[in-house]
Amino acid sequence: MAEKLRVGFVGTGGIATGAHLPGYQALDTVQVVAAADVAQNNLDRFAEKAGVPQENCFTDYRDMLEKVDLDIVTVCTPNSLHCQPTLDAFAKGCHVLVEKPVAISADQCRMMIEAGKKAKKMFMVGQTLRFTKGAAQMKQWVDKKELGDIYFGRAQYLRVRGVPGRLGFVTKELSEGGPIYDIGVHVLDLTLHLMGFPEPVSVSAGVYNKLASKRSKLMPFPPNKYTVPDDAAFALIRFEGGATVLLEASWALNLVSGAHNVILCGDKGGCQLEPTALVRERAGVLENVTNEIFQYPERAGHVEEVRRFVEAILKKKPSPVPGEEALITQRILDGIYKSGELQKEVEV
Ligand SMILES: NC(=O)c1ccc[n+]([C@@H]2O[C@H](COP(=O)([O-])OP(=O)(O)OC[C@H]3O[C@@H](n4cnc5c(N)ncnc54)[C@H](O)[C@@H]3O)[C@@H](O)[C@H]2O)c1
C-alpha cells in the first residue's frame, strides 16, 4: 500500500477535534501526525484523541511546518488566522483545507489562491453544508434542469438566541465578522454553488448590533468584549444576468423561531433545503414532485468534506470547494459590511 498522506493541524479547538479529526480518522489513506495550537490544554486534548506524539505538538505552527514533514495542513484557527498559516503551509509544499469563512477579506483570499497555484497544491475551503444529503439532492435537481432559469435565491440562517460562547467568535480581532461570517457564509455558499456562482454586481445590506453586546443574558462575556460589527445582518445581492439573492443571518433576533434554509426559485420549478423539497408547474398547476429515490452516503457533512478533499488530492481532481468560489463569497461578505457602514448599495 502507498504511504499515507501526513496531516498536520493548525488550531485544535472545537471544529478541529469534533469534525476534521473524525474526518481524517475515517480514512486509511491519511495519518494525523502533528498539531499546533497556542492553547496548551486544547493541544493536549487533541493530541491524546488523535494519537499525535508529544514531540510533534507545537505552540507555534511555524515550528510544526519547519520540523515535521507534512503533505496536508488543515487550518482550524479563528477567522483572522486563516490566511497566514495557509500561505506558510503552501510555501512548505502542503495541500490546505481551511475552515470557513476562507479569510477576512477578498485580498487575503486572493493571496491564498495565488500561493496555492504557485505551490501547485490543492486548496479547499470547508463549506460543510455542500456535503450534506439535502444539499446534494438540491444540486441534483438543479443539474437536471428541474428549476429552469434560477432568478431568486434566499439564504437564511437565523438564530433567535445563539451568540457563540467563545471569544474567538465575538471579538473583531479574532473573528472580524459576526453571524454573517459564522453561519451566513454556509447558506450563502450553498445558494451560490447551486446557482453556479454567478458574478455578483452589488450588495445592499443592513448590518445591526442591537441585542448581543447590550444584554448580559445573551453574552457570557462583558459587553465590551463583543466587538464584531453585527449580531444580525440582511442583504440583497444582485448578480449579472439579473438574479437576486436575499441573505439573512443572526445570532440574536427578536423572532418567534429561528430558521435555517436555502430556497431557490426558477422559471420551471423551485426547491428548498429544509425540508428538502421540489415543486414544478405542470399544466398550470404547481405540484410537489419531491421524490425519495435519491441515494447519498449517510456521513456527517464534515466527514464527507474531508473524504472529498483527500480523494481530490489522490485522484488529482479539481478542488471540491476552490478558492475562486470562496473569493466570490468573500467579495459579497466584504460588500455587506461596507454597505452596512455606508448605509447604501455598494458595488462588489
Ligand atoms: N464548518 C463549520 O461548520 C464550522 C463550525 C464551527 C467553526 N468553524 C470555523 O472553524 C474555525 C475555528 O472555530 P472553532 O469552533 O474550532 O473555534 P475554537 O475557538 O474552538 O478553536 C480555535 C482554536 O484555534 C487556536 N488558535 C488561536 N490562535 C492560534 C494560532 N495563532 N495558532 C494556532 N492555533 C491558534 C485556539 O487556541 C483554539 O484552540 C473558525 O474559522 C470557524 O468559523 C466552522
mmCIF file of C-alpha atoms and ligand atoms in Angstrom:
data_model
loop_
_atom_site.group_PDB
_atom_site.id
_atom_site.type_symbol
_atom_site.label_atom_id
_atom_site.label_comp_id
_atom_site.label_asym_id
_atom_site.label_seq_id
_atom_site.Cartn_x
_atom_site.Cartn_y
_atom_site.Cartn_z
ATOM 1 C CA MET A 1 0.000 0.000 0.000
ATOM 2 C CA ALA A 2 1.176 3.522 -0.790
ATOM 3 C CA GLU A 3 2.474 5.632 2.065
ATOM 4 C CA LYS A 4 -0.181 7.523 3.961
ATOM 5 C CA LEU A 5 -0.521 11.267 3.495
ATOM 6 C CA ARG A 6 0.780 13.048 6.605
ATOM 7 C CA VAL A 7 -1.597 15.592 8.115
ATOM 8 C CA GLY A 8 -0.814 18.472 10.471
ATOM 9 C CA PHE A 9 -3.424 20.605 12.250
ATOM 10 C CA VAL A 10 -3.166 24.354 12.888
ATOM 11 C CA GLY A 11 -5.770 25.071 15.578
ATOM 12 C CA THR A 12 -7.054 22.192 17.701
ATOM 13 C CA GLY A 13 -10.297 23.588 19.134
ATOM 14 C CA GLY A 14 -13.918 22.619 18.603
ATOM 15 C CA ILE A 15 -14.122 22.114 14.861
ATOM 16 C CA ALA A 16 -10.675 20.510 14.614
ATOM 17 C CA THR A 17 -11.368 17.931 17.318
ATOM 18 C CA GLY A 18 -15.080 17.385 16.728
ATOM 19 C CA ALA A 19 -15.229 17.431 12.931
ATOM 20 C CA HIS A 20 -11.931 17.439 10.983
ATOM 21 C CA LEU A 21 -10.218 14.806 13.124
ATOM 22 C CA PRO A 22 -13.040 12.218 12.760
ATOM 23 C CA GLY A 23 -12.976 13.003 9.030
ATOM 24 C CA TYR A 24 -9.295 12.093 8.711
ATOM 25 C CA GLN A 25 -9.587 9.179 11.127
ATOM 26 C CA ALA A 26 -12.270 7.636 8.907
ATOM 27 C CA LEU A 27 -9.734 7.315 6.061
ATOM 28 C CA ASP A 28 -6.968 4.742 5.740
ATOM 29 C CA THR A 29 -5.041 6.878 3.241
ATOM 30 C CA VAL A 30 -4.011 9.576 5.735
ATOM 31 C CA GLN A 31 -2.442 9.826 9.168
ATOM 32 C CA VAL A 32 -2.668 12.779 11.554
ATOM 33 C CA VAL A 33 0.954 13.198 12.669
ATOM 34 C CA ALA A 34 1.300 16.729 14.073
ATOM 35 C CA ALA A 35 -0.638 19.576 15.657
ATOM 36 C CA ALA A 36 -0.161 23.198 16.684
ATOM 37 C CA ASP A 37 -2.187 25.472 18.948
ATOM 38 C CA VAL A 38 -1.419 28.453 21.149
ATOM 39 C CA ALA A 39 -3.645 26.938 23.860
ATOM 40 C CA GLN A 40 -1.740 24.079 25.524
ATOM 41 C CA ASN A 41 -4.876 22.483 27.017
ATOM 42 C CA ASN A 42 -6.584 22.225 23.608
ATOM 43 C CA LEU A 43 -3.380 20.902 22.072
ATOM 44 C CA ASP A 44 -3.008 18.224 24.755
ATOM 45 C CA ARG A 45 -6.634 17.105 24.444
ATOM 46 C CA PHE A 46 -6.368 16.931 20.673
ATOM 47 C CA ALA A 47 -3.030 15.082 20.741
ATOM 48 C CA GLU A 48 -4.452 12.418 23.030
ATOM 49 C CA LYS A 49 -7.511 11.914 20.826
ATOM 50 C CA ALA A 50 -5.507 11.942 17.600
ATOM 51 C CA GLY A 51 -2.574 9.888 18.879
ATOM 52 C CA VAL A 52 -0.076 12.621 17.990
ATOM 53 C CA PRO A 53 3.233 12.180 19.863
ATOM 54 C CA GLN A 54 4.366 14.978 22.201
ATOM 55 C CA GLU A 55 7.415 15.760 20.049
ATOM 56 C CA ASN A 56 5.075 16.667 17.171
ATOM 57 C CA CYS A 57 2.953 19.095 19.228
ATOM 58 C CA PHE A 58 3.783 22.784 18.933
ATOM 59 C CA THR A 59 2.522 26.053 20.370
ATOM 60 C CA ASP A 60 3.796 27.891 17.272
ATOM 61 C CA TYR A 61 2.514 26.412 13.999
ATOM 62 C CA ARG A 62 5.603 27.667 12.162
ATOM 63 C CA ASP A 63 7.713 25.251 14.234
ATOM 64 C CA MET A 64 5.413 22.427 13.134
ATOM 65 C CA LEU A 65 5.839 23.377 9.467
ATOM 66 C CA GLU A 66 9.607 23.651 9.939
ATOM 67 C CA LYS A 67 10.186 20.436 11.870
ATOM 68 C CA VAL A 68 7.612 17.931 10.603
ATOM 69 C CA ASP A 69 7.370 16.625 7.066
ATOM 70 C CA LEU A 70 3.696 17.103 6.063
ATOM 71 C CA ASP A 71 1.564 16.548 2.955
ATOM 72 C CA ILE A 72 -1.614 18.205 4.255
ATOM 73 C CA VAL A 73 -2.280 21.117 6.589
ATOM 74 C CA THR A 74 -5.780 21.604 7.921
ATOM 75 C CA VAL A 75 -6.356 25.128 9.245
ATOM 76 C CA CYS A 76 -8.914 25.380 12.071
ATOM 77 C CA THR A 77 -7.956 28.658 13.733
ATOM 78 C CA PRO A 78 -10.249 31.684 14.279
ATOM 79 C CA ASN A 79 -11.147 33.544 11.061
ATOM 80 C CA SER A 80 -8.407 36.220 11.303
ATOM 81 C CA LEU A 81 -5.803 33.477 11.484
ATOM 82 C CA HIS A 82 -6.743 31.521 8.353
ATOM 83 C CA CYS A 83 -4.630 33.413 5.835
ATOM 84 C CA GLN A 84 -1.056 33.351 7.169
ATOM 85 C CA PRO A 85 -0.933 29.642 8.140
ATOM 86 C CA THR A 86 -2.382 28.823 4.696
ATOM 87 C CA LEU A 87 0.308 30.879 2.942
ATOM 88 C CA ASP A 88 3.024 29.308 5.102
ATOM 89 C CA ALA A 89 1.709 25.778 4.505
ATOM 90 C CA PHE A 90 1.670 26.297 0.724
ATOM 91 C CA ALA A 91 5.214 27.672 0.945
ATOM 92 C CA LYS A 92 6.187 24.332 2.509
ATOM 93 C CA GLY A 93 4.543 22.433 -0.359
ATOM 94 C CA CYS A 94 1.452 21.193 1.524
ATOM 95 C CA HIS A 95 -2.158 20.842 0.403
ATOM 96 C CA VAL A 96 -4.504 23.015 2.501
ATOM 97 C CA LEU A 97 -8.023 22.563 3.809
ATOM 98 C CA VAL A 98 -9.042 25.794 5.527
ATOM 99 C CA GLU A 99 -12.164 26.407 7.579
ATOM 100 C CA LYS A 100 -14.834 28.875 6.518
ATOM 101 C CA PRO A 101 -15.002 31.798 6.032
ATOM 102 C CA VAL A 102 -11.929 31.470 3.821
ATOM 103 C CA ALA A 103 -10.413 34.675 5.224
ATOM 104 C CA ILE A 104 -11.391 38.113 6.477
ATOM 105 C CA SER A 105 -11.056 39.973 3.175
ATOM 106 C CA ALA A 106 -11.127 39.301 -0.552
ATOM 107 C CA ASP A 107 -7.494 40.477 -0.746
ATOM 108 C CA GLN A 108 -6.413 37.804 1.726
ATOM 109 C CA CYS A 109 -8.327 35.202 -0.278
ATOM 110 C CA ARG A 110 -6.591 36.287 -3.491
ATOM 111 C CA MET A 111 -3.191 35.835 -1.810
ATOM 112 C CA MET A 112 -4.206 32.345 -0.639
ATOM 113 C CA ILE A 113 -5.316 31.360 -4.164
ATOM 114 C CA GLU A 114 -2.055 32.640 -5.660
ATOM 115 C CA ALA A 115 0.045 30.801 -3.068
ATOM 116 C CA GLY A 116 -1.814 27.545 -3.810
ATOM 117 C CA LYS A 117 -1.278 27.970 -7.540
ATOM 118 C CA LYS A 118 2.404 28.724 -7.078
ATOM 119 C CA ALA A 119 2.808 25.623 -4.914
ATOM 120 C CA LYS A 120 0.638 23.567 -7.335
ATOM 121 C CA LYS A 121 -1.227 22.182 -4.324
ATOM 122 C CA MET A 122 -4.890 21.552 -3.511
ATOM 123 C CA PHE A 123 -6.741 24.431 -1.852
ATOM 124 C CA MET A 124 -10.145 23.668 -0.400
ATOM 125 C CA VAL A 125 -12.426 25.728 1.830
ATOM 126 C CA GLY A 126 -14.528 23.891 4.422
ATOM 127 C CA GLN A 127 -18.021 24.736 3.231
ATOM 128 C CA THR A 128 -19.554 21.771 5.034
ATOM 129 C CA LEU A 129 -23.179 22.355 4.120
ATOM 130 C CA ARG A 130 -22.490 21.374 0.496
ATOM 131 C CA PHE A 131 -21.619 17.866 1.697
ATOM 132 C CA THR A 132 -24.967 17.118 3.301
ATOM 133 C CA LYS A 133 -27.710 14.995 1.802
ATOM 134 C CA GLY A 134 -30.250 17.795 1.294
ATOM 135 C CA ALA A 135 -27.690 19.998 -0.442
ATOM 136 C CA ALA A 136 -26.614 17.182 -2.750
ATOM 137 C CA GLN A 137 -30.269 16.460 -3.565
ATOM 138 C CA MET A 138 -30.834 20.125 -4.473
ATOM 139 C CA LYS A 139 -27.732 20.055 -6.664
ATOM 140 C CA GLN A 140 -29.054 17.018 -8.492
ATOM 141 C CA TRP A 141 -32.366 18.795 -9.187
ATOM 142 C CA VAL A 142 -30.556 21.892 -10.419
ATOM 143 C CA ASP A 143 -28.255 19.807 -12.649
ATOM 144 C CA LYS A 144 -31.270 18.004 -14.118
ATOM 145 C CA LYS A 145 -32.693 21.445 -15.022
ATOM 146 C CA GLU A 146 -35.789 20.873 -12.854
ATOM 147 C CA LEU A 147 -35.790 24.553 -11.887
ATOM 148 C CA GLY A 148 -35.095 26.089 -15.291
ATOM 149 C CA ASP A 149 -33.555 29.524 -15.098
ATOM 150 C CA ILE A 150 -32.940 30.340 -11.406
ATOM 151 C CA TYR A 151 -33.583 34.016 -10.748
ATOM 152 C CA PHE A 152 -34.121 34.184 -6.983
ATOM 153 C CA GLY A 153 -32.393 32.618 -4.001
ATOM 154 C CA ARG A 154 -32.936 33.006 -0.277
ATOM 155 C CA ALA A 155 -30.114 32.091 2.081
ATOM 156 C CA GLN A 156 -31.380 32.087 5.628
ATOM 157 C CA TYR A 157 -29.685 31.215 8.914
ATOM 158 C CA LEU A 158 -31.446 32.949 11.766
ATOM 159 C CA ARG A 159 -30.840 32.172 15.406
ATOM 160 C CA VAL A 160 -33.193 33.798 17.889
ATOM 161 C CA ARG A 161 -30.754 33.492 20.790
ATOM 162 C CA GLY A 162 -27.481 31.898 19.755
ATOM 163 C CA VAL A 163 -24.443 34.061 20.374
ATOM 164 C CA PRO A 164 -21.405 31.724 20.454
ATOM 165 C CA GLY A 165 -19.870 31.337 23.893
ATOM 166 C CA ARG A 166 -16.277 31.713 22.699
ATOM 167 C CA LEU A 167 -14.285 34.933 22.425
ATOM 168 C CA GLY A 168 -12.826 33.733 19.131
ATOM 169 C CA PHE A 169 -16.234 34.322 17.551
ATOM 170 C CA VAL A 170 -17.246 37.672 19.078
ATOM 171 C CA THR A 171 -14.061 39.739 19.121
ATOM 172 C CA LYS A 172 -13.234 41.644 15.959
ATOM 173 C CA GLU A 173 -9.540 40.931 16.379
ATOM 174 C CA LEU A 174 -10.092 37.167 16.046
ATOM 175 C CA SER A 175 -13.294 36.854 14.050
ATOM 176 C CA GLU A 176 -13.660 40.125 12.112
ATOM 177 C CA GLY A 177 -17.351 39.423 11.437
ATOM 178 C CA GLY A 178 -20.326 38.134 13.435
ATOM 179 C CA PRO A 179 -23.151 35.825 12.262
ATOM 180 C CA ILE A 180 -22.588 36.698 8.612
ATOM 181 C CA TYR A 181 -19.102 35.146 8.885
ATOM 182 C CA ASP A 182 -20.069 32.372 11.240
ATOM 183 C CA ILE A 183 -23.322 30.987 9.814
ATOM 184 C CA GLY A 184 -24.454 33.242 6.951
ATOM 185 C CA VAL A 185 -21.488 32.083 4.878
ATOM 186 C CA HIS A 186 -22.751 28.461 4.990
ATOM 187 C CA VAL A 187 -26.125 29.206 3.394
ATOM 188 C CA LEU A 188 -24.680 31.834 1.046
ATOM 189 C CA ASP A 189 -22.072 29.397 -0.253
ATOM 190 C CA LEU A 190 -24.679 26.703 -0.861
ATOM 191 C CA THR A 191 -27.000 29.135 -2.642
ATOM 192 C CA LEU A 192 -24.212 30.353 -4.934
ATOM 193 C CA HIS A 193 -22.945 26.804 -5.509
ATOM 194 C CA LEU A 194 -26.421 25.757 -6.672
ATOM 195 C CA MET A 195 -26.760 28.852 -8.838
ATOM 196 C CA GLY A 196 -23.397 28.127 -10.480
ATOM 197 C CA PHE A 197 -21.565 31.039 -8.828
ATOM 198 C CA PRO A 198 -22.961 33.903 -10.923
ATOM 199 C CA GLU A 199 -20.878 37.076 -10.955
ATOM 200 C CA PRO A 200 -22.052 39.414 -8.155
ATOM 201 C CA VAL A 201 -22.636 43.034 -9.078
ATOM 202 C CA SER A 202 -23.824 44.854 -5.960
ATOM 203 C CA VAL A 203 -24.957 44.451 -2.372
ATOM 204 C CA SER A 204 -27.355 46.466 -0.269
ATOM 205 C CA ALA A 205 -27.233 45.448 3.381
ATOM 206 C CA GLY A 206 -28.497 46.293 6.836
ATOM 207 C CA VAL A 207 -25.932 45.346 9.487
ATOM 208 C CA TYR A 208 -27.234 45.507 13.055
ATOM 209 C CA ASN A 209 -25.883 45.133 16.535
ATOM 210 C CA LYS A 210 -28.936 45.804 18.661
ATOM 211 C CA LEU A 211 -29.021 42.940 21.164
ATOM 212 C CA ALA A 212 -25.922 40.863 21.699
ATOM 213 C CA SER A 213 -23.497 43.451 23.013
ATOM 214 C CA LYS A 214 -26.006 45.048 25.366
ATOM 215 C CA ARG A 215 -27.997 42.379 27.194
ATOM 216 C CA SER A 216 -25.871 40.376 29.567
ATOM 217 C CA LYS A 217 -28.002 37.192 29.488
ATOM 218 C CA LEU A 218 -27.177 36.763 25.806
ATOM 219 C CA MET A 219 -23.491 37.132 26.395
ATOM 220 C CA PRO A 220 -21.306 35.045 28.666
ATOM 221 C CA PHE A 221 -18.704 37.861 28.452
ATOM 222 C CA PRO A 222 -18.665 41.521 29.500
ATOM 223 C CA PRO A 223 -20.433 43.507 26.731
ATOM 224 C CA ASN A 224 -17.242 45.357 25.810
ATOM 225 C CA LYS A 225 -15.774 42.050 24.607
ATOM 226 C CA TYR A 226 -18.376 41.888 21.850
ATOM 227 C CA THR A 227 -16.579 43.857 19.141
ATOM 228 C CA VAL A 228 -17.724 42.254 15.878
ATOM 229 C CA PRO A 229 -19.964 44.639 13.904
ATOM 230 C CA ASP A 230 -23.116 42.521 13.738
ATOM 231 C CA ASP A 231 -25.475 40.334 15.702
ATOM 232 C CA ALA A 232 -27.813 40.265 12.681
ATOM 233 C CA ALA A 233 -27.438 41.272 9.050
ATOM 234 C CA PHE A 234 -29.634 41.202 5.976
ATOM 235 C CA ALA A 235 -28.572 41.741 2.381
ATOM 236 C CA LEU A 236 -29.942 41.915 -1.117
ATOM 237 C CA ILE A 237 -27.288 40.755 -3.591
ATOM 238 C CA ARG A 238 -27.613 41.419 -7.324
ATOM 239 C CA PHE A 239 -25.885 39.308 -9.990
ATOM 240 C CA GLU A 240 -25.008 39.712 -13.641
ATOM 241 C CA GLY A 241 -27.963 38.467 -15.677
ATOM 242 C CA GLY A 242 -30.475 39.885 -13.170
ATOM 243 C CA ALA A 243 -30.727 37.152 -10.495
ATOM 244 C CA THR A 244 -31.010 38.260 -6.861
ATOM 245 C CA VAL A 245 -30.283 36.572 -3.534
ATOM 246 C CA LEU A 246 -31.549 37.553 -0.104
ATOM 247 C CA LEU A 247 -29.182 36.672 2.716
ATOM 248 C CA GLU A 248 -30.363 36.738 6.333
ATOM 249 C CA ALA A 249 -28.197 35.767 9.293
ATOM 250 C CA SER A 250 -28.474 36.370 13.030
ATOM 251 C CA TRP A 251 -27.141 35.192 16.353
ATOM 252 C CA ALA A 252 -29.737 37.219 18.212
ATOM 253 C CA LEU A 253 -33.041 38.456 16.860
ATOM 254 C CA ASN A 254 -36.458 39.063 18.373
ATOM 255 C CA LEU A 255 -38.198 36.474 16.254
ATOM 256 C CA VAL A 256 -40.741 33.755 17.082
ATOM 257 C CA SER A 257 -38.462 30.951 15.916
ATOM 258 C CA GLY A 258 -35.145 30.530 14.153
ATOM 259 C CA ALA A 259 -34.717 29.454 10.530
ATOM 260 C CA HIS A 260 -32.159 27.548 8.508
ATOM 261 C CA ASN A 261 -32.890 27.255 4.821
ATOM 262 C CA VAL A 262 -31.786 27.726 1.263
ATOM 263 C CA ILE A 263 -34.591 28.431 -1.180
ATOM 264 C CA LEU A 264 -34.209 28.607 -4.961
ATOM 265 C CA CYS A 265 -36.827 29.760 -7.450
ATOM 266 C CA GLY A 266 -36.558 29.239 -11.218
ATOM 267 C CA ASP A 267 -38.897 29.737 -14.149
ATOM 268 C CA LYS A 268 -39.767 25.996 -14.240
ATOM 269 C CA GLY A 269 -39.650 24.977 -10.604
ATOM 270 C CA GLY A 270 -38.396 25.728 -7.115
ATOM 271 C CA CYS A 271 -36.677 23.832 -4.331
ATOM 272 C CA GLN A 272 -35.606 24.215 -0.720
ATOM 273 C CA LEU A 273 -33.263 22.628 1.783
ATOM 274 C CA GLU A 274 -35.429 22.315 4.920
ATOM 275 C CA PRO A 275 -37.401 20.150 4.463
ATOM 276 C CA THR A 276 -35.799 19.188 1.183
ATOM 277 C CA ALA A 277 -38.499 19.562 -1.455
ATOM 278 C CA LEU A 278 -39.088 20.335 -5.132
ATOM 279 C CA VAL A 279 -42.115 21.905 -6.782
ATOM 280 C CA ARG A 280 -42.797 22.124 -10.531
ATOM 281 C CA GLU A 281 -45.546 23.603 -12.604
ATOM 282 C CA ARG A 282 -47.487 21.019 -14.611
ATOM 283 C CA ALA A 283 -50.421 22.027 -16.802
ATOM 284 C CA GLY A 284 -50.651 25.322 -14.981
ATOM 285 C CA VAL A 285 -50.698 23.742 -11.506
ATOM 286 C CA LEU A 286 -47.821 23.889 -9.052
ATOM 287 C CA GLU A 287 -47.150 20.354 -7.769
ATOM 288 C CA ASN A 288 -44.853 18.987 -5.087
ATOM 289 C CA VAL A 289 -42.757 16.483 -7.047
ATOM 290 C CA THR A 290 -40.183 15.679 -4.369
ATOM 291 C CA ASN A 291 -39.030 12.112 -4.839
ATOM 292 C CA GLU A 292 -37.338 9.948 -2.277
ATOM 293 C CA ILE A 293 -35.169 7.861 -4.598
ATOM 294 C CA PHE A 294 -32.031 9.914 -4.036
ATOM 295 C CA GLN A 295 -29.105 7.966 -2.586
ATOM 296 C CA TYR A 296 -26.389 9.735 -0.614
ATOM 297 C CA PRO A 297 -23.849 8.352 1.831
ATOM 298 C CA GLU A 298 -25.078 8.763 5.393
ATOM 299 C CA ARG A 299 -21.967 10.523 6.603
ATOM 300 C CA ALA A 300 -21.705 13.696 8.636
ATOM 301 C CA GLY A 301 -21.026 16.727 6.390
ATOM 302 C CA HIS A 302 -17.501 17.214 7.738
ATOM 303 C CA VAL A 303 -16.550 13.576 7.299
ATOM 304 C CA GLU A 304 -17.705 13.726 3.682
ATOM 305 C CA GLU A 305 -15.929 17.081 3.229
ATOM 306 C CA VAL A 306 -12.581 15.667 4.396
ATOM 307 C CA ARG A 307 -13.107 12.492 2.341
ATOM 308 C CA ARG A 308 -13.715 14.562 -0.815
ATOM 309 C CA PHE A 309 -10.642 16.726 -0.082
ATOM 310 C CA VAL A 310 -8.334 13.711 0.256
ATOM 311 C CA GLU A 311 -9.928 11.976 -2.737
ATOM 312 C CA ALA A 312 -9.342 15.084 -4.864
ATOM 313 C CA ILE A 313 -5.651 15.091 -3.857
ATOM 314 C CA LEU A 314 -5.147 11.388 -4.529
ATOM 315 C CA LYS A 315 -7.091 11.289 -7.788
ATOM 316 C CA LYS A 316 -5.858 14.693 -8.951
ATOM 317 C CA LYS A 317 -9.396 16.028 -9.238
ATOM 318 C CA PRO A 318 -10.331 19.726 -9.006
ATOM 319 C CA SER A 319 -10.805 21.143 -5.515
ATOM 320 C CA PRO A 320 -14.333 20.345 -4.244
ATOM 321 C CA VAL A 321 -14.531 23.954 -2.911
ATOM 322 C CA PRO A 322 -11.939 26.002 -4.802
ATOM 323 C CA GLY A 323 -10.562 29.303 -3.577
ATOM 324 C CA GLU A 324 -12.023 31.042 -6.637
ATOM 325 C CA GLU A 325 -15.555 30.243 -5.433
ATOM 326 C CA ALA A 326 -14.731 31.316 -1.886
ATOM 327 C CA LEU A 327 -13.413 34.574 -3.351
ATOM 328 C CA ILE A 328 -16.823 35.372 -4.840
ATOM 329 C CA THR A 329 -18.447 34.687 -1.469
ATOM 330 C CA GLN A 330 -15.820 36.764 0.338
ATOM 331 C CA ARG A 331 -16.315 39.718 -2.040
ATOM 332 C CA ILE A 332 -20.004 39.626 -1.106
ATOM 333 C CA LEU A 333 -19.198 39.428 2.629
ATOM 334 C CA ASP A 334 -16.847 42.413 2.290
ATOM 335 C CA GLY A 335 -19.632 44.231 0.406
ATOM 336 C CA ILE A 336 -22.187 43.507 3.141
ATOM 337 C CA TYR A 337 -20.105 45.147 5.869
ATOM 338 C CA LYS A 338 -19.205 48.063 3.612
ATOM 339 C CA SER A 339 -22.830 48.599 2.601
ATOM 340 C CA GLY A 340 -23.934 48.394 6.238
ATOM 341 C CA GLU A 341 -21.379 51.011 7.208
ATOM 342 C CA LEU A 342 -22.173 53.387 4.332
ATOM 343 C CA GLN A 343 -25.922 52.681 4.542
ATOM 344 C CA LYS A 344 -26.211 52.354 0.793
ATOM 345 C CA GLU A 345 -25.820 49.885 -2.048
ATOM 346 C CA VAL A 346 -22.193 49.151 -2.965
ATOM 347 C CA GLU A 347 -20.510 47.501 -5.934
ATOM 348 C CA VAL A 348 -18.959 44.131 -5.239
HETATM 349 N N1 LIG B 1 -17.737 24.390 9.144
HETATM 350 C C1 LIG B 1 -18.371 24.520 10.299
HETATM 351 O O1 LIG B 1 -19.463 24.015 10.479
HETATM 352 C C2 LIG B 1 -17.693 25.265 11.411
HETATM 353 C C3 LIG B 1 -18.198 25.154 12.717
HETATM 354 C C4 LIG B 1 -17.512 25.835 13.735
HETATM 355 C C5 LIG B 1 -16.399 26.597 13.438
HETATM 356 N N2 LIG B 1 -15.952 26.713 12.155
HETATM 357 C C6 LIG B 1 -14.792 27.550 11.821
HETATM 358 O O2 LIG B 1 -13.624 26.930 12.341
HETATM 359 C C7 LIG B 1 -12.711 27.913 12.829
HETATM 360 C C8 LIG B 1 -12.368 27.579 14.284
HETATM 361 O O3 LIG B 1 -13.563 27.503 15.024
HETATM 362 P P1 LIG B 1 -13.685 26.597 16.347
HETATM 363 O O4 LIG B 1 -15.134 26.472 16.619
HETATM 364 O O5 LIG B 1 -12.876 25.380 16.245
HETATM 365 O O6 LIG B 1 -13.031 27.602 17.400
HETATM 366 P P2 LIG B 1 -12.264 27.239 18.737
HETATM 367 O O7 LIG B 1 -12.126 28.516 19.490
HETATM 368 O O8 LIG B 1 -12.900 26.076 19.409
HETATM 369 O O9 LIG B 1 -10.829 26.750 18.219
HETATM 370 C C9 LIG B 1 -9.890 27.599 17.640
HETATM 371 C C10 LIG B 1 -8.525 27.124 18.072
HETATM 372 O O10 LIG B 1 -7.536 27.886 17.405
HETATM 373 C C11 LIG B 1 -6.498 28.122 18.363
HETATM 374 N N3 LIG B 1 -5.655 29.227 17.931
HETATM 375 C C12 LIG B 1 -5.857 30.564 18.076
HETATM 376 N N4 LIG B 1 -4.820 31.244 17.568
HETATM 377 C C13 LIG B 1 -3.947 30.324 17.086
HETATM 378 C C14 LIG B 1 -2.697 30.414 16.434
HETATM 379 N N5 LIG B 1 -2.116 31.582 16.166
HETATM 380 N N6 LIG B 1 -2.066 29.262 16.103
HETATM 381 C C15 LIG B 1 -2.623 28.064 16.371
HETATM 382 N N7 LIG B 1 -3.804 27.926 16.983
HETATM 383 C C16 LIG B 1 -4.458 29.038 17.341
HETATM 384 C C17 LIG B 1 -7.245 28.371 19.655
HETATM 385 O O11 LIG B 1 -6.407 28.269 20.782
HETATM 386 C C18 LIG B 1 -8.295 27.278 19.587
HETATM 387 O O12 LIG B 1 -7.852 26.068 20.128
HETATM 388 C C19 LIG B 1 -13.397 29.272 12.652
HETATM 389 O O13 LIG B 1 -12.898 29.875 11.480
HETATM 390 C C20 LIG B 1 -14.864 28.931 12.450
HETATM 391 O O14 LIG B 1 -15.535 29.821 11.582
HETATM 392 C C21 LIG B 1 -16.583 26.040 11.149
#
